[in-house]
Coordinates of C-alpha atoms in Angstrom, one line a residue:
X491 CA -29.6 51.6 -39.1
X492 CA -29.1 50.7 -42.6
X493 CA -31.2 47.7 -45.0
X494 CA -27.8 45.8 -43.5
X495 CA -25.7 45.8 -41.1
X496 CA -21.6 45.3 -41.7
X497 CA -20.4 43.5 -38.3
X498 CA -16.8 43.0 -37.5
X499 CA -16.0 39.3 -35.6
X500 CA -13.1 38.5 -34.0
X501 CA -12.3 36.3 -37.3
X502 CA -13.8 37.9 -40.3
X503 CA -16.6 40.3 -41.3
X504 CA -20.1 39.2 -42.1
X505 CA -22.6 41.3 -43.1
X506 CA -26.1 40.3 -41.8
X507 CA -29.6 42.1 -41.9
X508 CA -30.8 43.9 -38.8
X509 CA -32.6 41.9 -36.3
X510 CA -36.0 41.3 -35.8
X511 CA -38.0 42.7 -33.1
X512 CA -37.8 40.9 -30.0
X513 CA -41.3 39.4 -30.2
X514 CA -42.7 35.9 -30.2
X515 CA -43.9 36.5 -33.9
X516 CA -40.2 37.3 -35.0
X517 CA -39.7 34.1 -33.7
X518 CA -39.1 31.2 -35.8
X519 CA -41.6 28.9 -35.8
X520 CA -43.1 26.0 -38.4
X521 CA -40.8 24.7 -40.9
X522 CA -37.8 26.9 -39.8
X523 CA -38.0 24.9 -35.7
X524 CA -39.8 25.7 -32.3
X525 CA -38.9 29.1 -30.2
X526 CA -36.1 27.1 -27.9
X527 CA -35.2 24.1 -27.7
X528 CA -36.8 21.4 -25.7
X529 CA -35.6 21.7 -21.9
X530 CA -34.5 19.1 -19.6
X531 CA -37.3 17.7 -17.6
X532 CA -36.2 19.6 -14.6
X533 CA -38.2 22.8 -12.5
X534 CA -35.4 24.9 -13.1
X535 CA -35.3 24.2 -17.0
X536 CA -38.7 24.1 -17.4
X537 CA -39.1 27.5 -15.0
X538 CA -36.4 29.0 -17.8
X539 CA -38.0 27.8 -20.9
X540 CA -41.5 29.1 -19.3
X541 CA -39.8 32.3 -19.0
X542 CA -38.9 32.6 -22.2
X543 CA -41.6 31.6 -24.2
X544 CA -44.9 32.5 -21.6
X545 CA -43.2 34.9 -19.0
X546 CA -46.9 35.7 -18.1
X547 CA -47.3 32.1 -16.8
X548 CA -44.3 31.8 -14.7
X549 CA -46.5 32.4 -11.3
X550 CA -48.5 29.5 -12.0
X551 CA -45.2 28.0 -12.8
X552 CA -44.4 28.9 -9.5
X553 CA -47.2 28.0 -7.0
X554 CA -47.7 25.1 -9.4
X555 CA -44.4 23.9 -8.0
X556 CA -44.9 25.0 -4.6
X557 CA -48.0 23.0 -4.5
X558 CA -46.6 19.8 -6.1
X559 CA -43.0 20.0 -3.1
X560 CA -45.5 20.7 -0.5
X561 CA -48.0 18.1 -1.2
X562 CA -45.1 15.5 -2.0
X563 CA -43.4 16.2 1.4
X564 CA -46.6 15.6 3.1
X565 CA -47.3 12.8 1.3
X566 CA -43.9 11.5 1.0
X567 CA -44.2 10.6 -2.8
X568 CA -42.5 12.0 -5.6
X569 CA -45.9 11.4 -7.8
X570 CA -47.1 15.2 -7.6
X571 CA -43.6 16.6 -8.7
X572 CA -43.9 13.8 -11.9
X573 CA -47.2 15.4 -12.1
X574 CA -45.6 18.8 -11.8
X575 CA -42.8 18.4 -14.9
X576 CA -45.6 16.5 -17.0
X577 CA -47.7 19.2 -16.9
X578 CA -45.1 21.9 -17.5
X579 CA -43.1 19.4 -20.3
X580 CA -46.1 19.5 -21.8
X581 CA -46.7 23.3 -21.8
X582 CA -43.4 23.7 -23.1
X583 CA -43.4 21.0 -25.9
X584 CA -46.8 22.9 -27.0
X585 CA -46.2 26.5 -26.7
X586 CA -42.7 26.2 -28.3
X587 CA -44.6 26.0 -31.5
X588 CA -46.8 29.1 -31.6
X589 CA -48.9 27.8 -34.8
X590 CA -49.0 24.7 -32.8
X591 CA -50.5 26.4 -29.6
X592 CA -52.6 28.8 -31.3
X593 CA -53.9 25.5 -33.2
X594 CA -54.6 24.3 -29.6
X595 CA -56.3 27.5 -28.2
X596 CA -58.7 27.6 -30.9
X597 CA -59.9 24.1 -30.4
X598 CA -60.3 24.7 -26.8
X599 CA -62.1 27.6 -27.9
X600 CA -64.6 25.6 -29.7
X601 CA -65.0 22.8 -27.0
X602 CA -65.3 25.7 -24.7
X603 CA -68.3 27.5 -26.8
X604 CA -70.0 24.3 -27.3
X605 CA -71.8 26.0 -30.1
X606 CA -71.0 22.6 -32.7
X607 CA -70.3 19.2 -32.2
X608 CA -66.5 19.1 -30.5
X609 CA -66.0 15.7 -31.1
X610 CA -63.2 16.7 -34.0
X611 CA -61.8 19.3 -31.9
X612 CA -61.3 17.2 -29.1
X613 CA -59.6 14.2 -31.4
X614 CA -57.0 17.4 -32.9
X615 CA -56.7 18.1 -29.1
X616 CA -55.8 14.9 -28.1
X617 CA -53.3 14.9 -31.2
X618 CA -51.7 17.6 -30.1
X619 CA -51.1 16.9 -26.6
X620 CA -50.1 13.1 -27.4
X621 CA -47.3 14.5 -30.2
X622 CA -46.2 17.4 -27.0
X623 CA -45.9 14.2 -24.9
X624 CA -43.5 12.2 -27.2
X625 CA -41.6 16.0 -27.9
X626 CA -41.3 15.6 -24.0
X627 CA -40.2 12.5 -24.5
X628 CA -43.0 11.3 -21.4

């Protein structure tokens, strides 16, 4: 394929250069917006955006979910499938900024080391989580 790419529409012709890859680093991401937009607060939405952004953690996803319906039926409260979609929202709001999760995974991998004082990494932790919250809008 050629530097660009001559495509006809239905209305007019547009040239356009060729796509990127189909990776998460061909993504945009920081100043140009997150991977996807944020979903609804639903399992299916959040199962979808899961899938598109982390398709390797839609089995926890799912047996996430299966806990949180089994556990509310037996407990006949809605609280563990709130606990369910915060968790996930949160995910989501996070990993659909990949600068903003890698941020994330380093400080856990500090705290996680415990090889210097993680008091700053936990505050940038917290941070992060807090601004994924309001994203979430939770």
């Amino acid at each position: 394929m050629s530097p660009t790419t001559t495509r006809r529409c239905r209305y007019r012709t547009k040239t356009e250069p060729p796509a990127p890859e189909a990776t998460v680093s061909a993504q945009p991401n920081g100043p140009y917006g997150p991977l996807i937009p944020m979903p609804e607060l639903t399992p299916d939405a959040l199962r979808n955006a899961v899938s598109r952004i982390a398709p390797s953690r839609v089995p926890a996803l799912t047996q996430h979910l299966f806990e949180a319906t089994t556990n509310a039926q037996q407990t006949q409260s809605l609280a563990p499938l709130r606990a369910f979609v915060h968790s996930w929202a949160v995910f989501v709001a996070i990993e659909r900024h990949p600068e903003r999760a890698a941020q994330l995974r380093e400080l856990e991998r500090i705290v996680d080391a415990g090889e210097q004082d993680p008091t700053d990494a936990i505050t940038k932790i917290r941070r992060i989580r807090e601004a994924a919250e309001a994203e979430a809008g939770l």
